Coordinates of C-alpha atoms in Angstrom, one line a residue:
X1 CA 41.5 39.9 -44.7
X2 CA 40.0 36.4 -45.1
X3 CA 41.0 33.6 -42.8
X4 CA 42.7 30.7 -44.5
X5 CA 40.5 27.7 -44.2
X6 CA 41.7 24.8 -42.1
X7 CA 42.8 21.9 -44.4
X8 CA 40.9 18.6 -43.8
X9 CA 42.7 15.9 -41.9
X10 CA 42.1 12.5 -43.2
X11 CA 43.4 10.4 -40.3
X12 CA 44.3 10.5 -36.6
X13 CA 46.3 8.1 -34.5
X14 CA 46.4 8.5 -30.7
X15 CA 49.3 7.2 -28.6
X16 CA 49.6 7.1 -24.8
X17 CA 48.1 5.8 -21.6
X18 CA 44.7 6.0 -19.7
X19 CA 44.4 9.7 -20.4
X20 CA 44.2 9.0 -24.1
X21 CA 42.3 5.7 -23.8
X22 CA 39.5 7.8 -22.3
X23 CA 39.2 6.9 -18.6
X24 CA 36.8 8.0 -16.9
X25 CA 34.5 9.0 -19.8
X26 CA 32.3 5.9 -19.3
X27 CA 29.7 4.9 -21.9
X28 CA 26.6 2.9 -21.2
X29 CA 28.1 -0.3 -22.6
X30 CA 31.0 -0.1 -20.1
X31 CA 33.6 1.1 -22.5
X32 CA 35.4 4.4 -22.4
X33 CA 35.1 7.2 -24.9
X34 CA 37.4 10.1 -24.0
X35 CA 38.9 13.2 -25.7
X36 CA 40.6 11.3 -28.6
X37 CA 37.3 9.6 -29.6
X38 CA 35.5 12.9 -29.3
X39 CA 38.1 14.6 -31.5
X40 CA 37.9 11.8 -34.0
X41 CA 34.2 12.1 -34.2
X42 CA 34.5 15.9 -35.0
X43 CA 37.2 15.3 -37.6
X44 CA 35.3 12.5 -39.3
X45 CA 32.2 14.8 -39.6
X46 CA 34.4 17.1 -41.8
X47 CA 36.2 14.6 -43.9
X48 CA 34.7 11.7 -45.9
X49 CA 36.6 8.5 -45.3
X50 CA 38.3 9.8 -42.2
X51 CA 40.3 7.0 -40.4
X52 CA 41.2 6.7 -36.7
X53 CA 43.3 4.5 -34.5
X54 CA 43.7 4.7 -30.7
X55 CA 46.7 2.7 -29.5
X56 CA 46.6 4.0 -25.9
X57 CA 46.3 1.6 -23.0
X58 CA 45.8 2.5 -19.3
X59 CA 48.8 2.2 -17.0
X60 CA 51.5 2.3 -19.6
X61 CA 54.9 3.8 -18.8
X62 CA 56.8 5.7 -21.4
X63 CA 59.1 2.7 -22.1
X64 CA 56.0 0.6 -22.9
X65 CA 54.5 3.3 -25.1
X66 CA 57.8 3.5 -27.1
X67 CA 58.1 -0.3 -27.3
X68 CA 54.5 -1.2 -28.0
X69 CA 52.9 1.8 -29.7
X70 CA 55.3 4.2 -31.3
X71 CA 56.5 1.9 -34.1
X72 CA 53.0 0.9 -35.0
X73 CA 51.8 4.5 -35.1
X74 CA 54.8 5.6 -37.2
X75 CA 54.0 3.0 -39.7
X76 CA 50.4 4.2 -40.2
X77 CA 51.3 7.4 -42.1
X78 CA 48.6 9.4 -40.4
X79 CA 47.9 13.1 -41.0
X80 CA 47.8 13.7 -37.2
X81 CA 49.4 11.8 -34.4
X82 CA 48.9 12.7 -30.7
X83 CA 51.5 11.6 -28.1
X84 CA 51.0 11.9 -24.4
X85 CA 53.2 9.8 -22.1
X86 CA 55.6 9.9 -19.2
X87 CA 53.2 11.1 -16.6
X88 CA 52.7 7.6 -15.1
X89 CA 56.4 7.5 -14.7
X90 CA 56.5 10.7 -12.7
X91 CA 54.0 9.3 -10.2
X92 CA 56.3 6.3 -9.4
X93 CA 58.4 6.7 -6.1
X94 CA 61.5 5.8 -8.0
X95 CA 61.5 7.7 -11.3
X96 CA 64.6 8.2 -13.4
X97 CA 63.7 11.5 -15.1
X98 CA 66.7 11.4 -17.4
X99 CA 65.5 8.1 -18.8
X100 CA 61.9 9.3 -19.1
X101 CA 63.0 12.3 -21.1
X102 CA 65.3 10.2 -23.3
X103 CA 62.5 7.8 -24.1
X104 CA 60.1 10.7 -24.9
X105 CA 62.8 12.2 -27.1
X106 CA 63.1 8.8 -29.0
X107 CA 59.3 8.7 -29.4
X108 CA 59.1 12.2 -30.9
X109 CA 62.1 11.6 -33.2
X110 CA 60.4 8.5 -34.6
X111 CA 56.9 10.0 -34.9
X112 CA 57.5 13.5 -36.1
X113 CA 58.8 12.5 -39.6
X114 CA 56.1 9.9 -40.0
X115 CA 53.0 12.2 -39.9
X116 CA 51.7 15.5 -41.1
X117 CA 51.3 17.0 -37.6
X118 CA 52.6 15.7 -34.3
X119 CA 50.6 16.9 -31.3
X120 CA 52.2 16.9 -27.8
X121 CA 50.6 18.0 -24.6
X122 CA 51.4 19.5 -21.2
X123 CA 49.0 17.3 -19.3
X124 CA 46.5 18.7 -16.9
X125 CA 47.3 18.8 -13.2
X126 CA 44.6 18.5 -10.6
X127 CA 44.8 20.9 -7.6
X128 CA 45.3 19.2 -4.3
X129 CA 47.9 18.0 -1.8
X130 CA 48.5 14.6 -3.3
X131 CA 50.0 15.8 -6.6
X132 CA 52.1 18.6 -5.1
X133 CA 55.0 16.3 -4.3
X134 CA 55.1 15.2 -8.0
X135 CA 54.6 18.6 -9.5
X136 CA 58.4 19.3 -10.0
X137 CA 58.8 16.1 -12.0
X138 CA 55.7 17.0 -14.1
X139 CA 57.0 20.4 -14.9
X140 CA 60.4 19.0 -15.8
X141 CA 58.6 16.6 -18.2
X142 CA 56.7 19.5 -19.7
X143 CA 59.8 21.6 -20.3
X144 CA 61.1 18.6 -22.2
X145 CA 57.8 18.5 -24.2
X146 CA 58.3 22.2 -25.1
X147 CA 61.9 21.7 -26.2
X148 CA 61.0 18.7 -28.3
X149 CA 58.1 20.5 -30.0
X150 CA 60.4 23.5 -30.8
X151 CA 63.0 21.2 -32.3
X152 CA 60.8 19.0 -34.3
X153 CA 58.0 21.4 -35.3
X154 CA 55.3 19.6 -33.2
X155 CA 52.2 21.3 -31.8
X156 CA 51.8 21.7 -28.1
X157 CA 48.4 21.8 -26.3
X158 CA 48.9 23.4 -22.9
X159 CA 46.4 21.7 -20.6
X160 CA 48.5 22.2 -17.5
X161 CA 47.9 26.0 -17.6
X162 CA 44.1 25.7 -17.9
X163 CA 42.3 26.7 -14.7
X164 CA 39.3 24.6 -15.8
X165 CA 41.4 21.4 -15.8
X166 CA 43.1 22.1 -12.5
X167 CA 39.7 22.3 -10.8
X168 CA 38.9 19.2 -8.8
X169 CA 35.4 19.2 -10.4
X170 CA 37.0 18.2 -13.7
X171 CA 38.3 15.0 -12.2
X172 CA 36.6 11.7 -11.5
X173 CA 36.3 10.2 -8.0
X174 CA 39.6 8.3 -8.6
X175 CA 41.3 11.7 -8.7
X176 CA 43.5 10.5 -11.6
X177 CA 41.2 10.7 -14.6
X178 CA 39.1 13.4 -16.1
X179 CA 35.3 13.5 -16.0
X180 CA 33.3 13.5 -19.3
X181 CA 33.3 17.3 -19.2
X182 CA 37.1 17.4 -18.7
X183 CA 37.5 15.1 -21.8
X184 CA 35.3 17.4 -23.7
X185 CA 37.5 20.4 -22.8
X186 CA 40.6 18.5 -23.9
X187 CA 39.0 17.6 -27.3
X188 CA 38.2 21.2 -27.8
X189 CA 41.8 22.3 -26.9
X190 CA 43.3 19.9 -29.5
X191 CA 40.6 20.9 -32.1
X192 CA 41.6 24.5 -31.7
X193 CA 45.4 23.7 -31.8
X194 CA 44.9 22.0 -35.2
X195 CA 43.4 25.2 -36.5
X196 CA 39.7 24.5 -36.4
X197 CA 37.1 27.2 -35.6
X198 CA 36.4 27.0 -31.9
X199 CA 33.2 25.4 -30.8
X200 CA 33.8 25.9 -27.1
X201 CA 36.1 29.0 -27.0
X202 CA 36.4 29.2 -23.2
X203 CA 37.3 25.6 -22.6
X204 CA 40.2 26.7 -20.4
X205 CA 38.4 29.3 -18.4
X206 CA 37.7 28.8 -14.7
X207 CA 34.5 26.8 -13.9
X208 CA 31.8 28.9 -12.3
X209 CA 31.8 28.5 -8.5
X210 CA 29.4 26.2 -6.8
X211 CA 28.7 25.7 -3.1
X212 CA 31.6 23.8 -1.5
X213 CA 30.9 20.2 -0.3
X214 CA 30.3 19.8 3.4
X215 CA 32.9 18.4 5.8
X216 CA 31.0 15.1 6.0
X217 CA 30.8 14.9 2.2
X218 CA 34.6 15.5 1.9
X219 CA 35.5 12.9 4.5
X220 CA 33.1 10.4 2.9
X221 CA 34.8 11.0 -0.5
X222 CA 38.2 10.7 1.0
X223 CA 37.4 7.3 2.5
X224 CA 35.9 6.0 -0.7
X225 CA 38.9 7.2 -2.7
X226 CA 41.3 5.5 -0.3
X227 CA 39.5 2.2 -0.3
X228 CA 38.4 2.0 -3.9
X229 CA 41.3 3.6 -5.7
X230 CA 44.4 4.5 -3.6
X231 CA 45.0 1.2 -1.8
X232 CA 44.6 -0.9 -5.0
X233 CA 46.9 1.5 -6.8
X234 CA 49.5 1.1 -4.1
X235 CA 49.1 -2.7 -4.2
X236 CA 49.8 -2.7 -8.0
X237 CA 52.9 -0.6 -7.5
X238 CA 54.2 -2.9 -4.8
X239 CA 53.6 -6.1 -6.9
X240 CA 54.8 -4.6 -10.2
X241 CA 51.4 -5.0 -11.8
X242 CA 49.6 -2.5 -14.0
X243 CA 45.9 -1.9 -14.8
X244 CA 46.7 -2.3 -18.5
X245 CA 48.4 -5.7 -18.2
X246 CA 47.0 -8.0 -21.0
X247 CA 44.7 -5.2 -22.3
X248 CA 44.6 -4.5 -26.1
X249 CA 44.1 -1.0 -27.6
X250 CA 40.4 -0.2 -28.2
X251 CA 41.0 1.0 -31.8
X252 CA 44.3 -0.8 -32.9
X253 CA 43.9 -0.4 -36.7
X254 CA 43.6 2.8 -38.7
X255 CA 40.1 2.4 -40.0
X256 CA 37.1 4.6 -40.8
X257 CA 35.8 5.9 -37.5
X258 CA 32.3 4.8 -36.6
X259 CA 32.4 5.4 -32.9
X260 CA 30.0 7.4 -30.6
X261 CA 29.2 10.9 -31.5
X262 CA 30.3 13.9 -29.3

């Protein structure tokens, strides 16, 4: 029995926060690439005239994603839209999960009819004590994602269940964003979910073991993390600021993709 070929996708729009913007997949020019750009590069290699927009901006809450990105994305008429949002909300001390789920529902209800395929995700969760207190909220959000996908015919990419993306080695020194290898694995996961032939079949498999860091190296990393990332993050929360304030999307228009190759 022959496998039905995957239809070409002529356009992709990515909606979300820093995860979709591409932090911390840093390029030499100081910009970020990330899984969505990697996915766009692959898709553009298969389809002449492929177009891509990435509306995601770091630090955005689900209310901001709905207000600033969803309407724009819905109006683009793309073949594929990816939506990842709400995780920043779950990390806030005061998080109204009912409102978060209501806003995510609104986003899906507006985006699903506007595109050929809507792709949702169960975001990856790094192993470690810091995220344990937020894990129940994350899992409540992911249950909502599954329910919405079932209701609206959306695709779901399960990154949360992937051992490779739970591994601390897939996360940058800020412990909030994926390494370049982590982004590569996410791009592969979405690629496969869209029906393409796998290029990295075992993207989800556990990463081979390496010698654990020494006690001194761990403590040094903890101090650097606290000074360089945790304290500034707390300061922004206390003052109501966001790392994305005043920042525009990196690919705000649906245009032919000419970005970095994978």
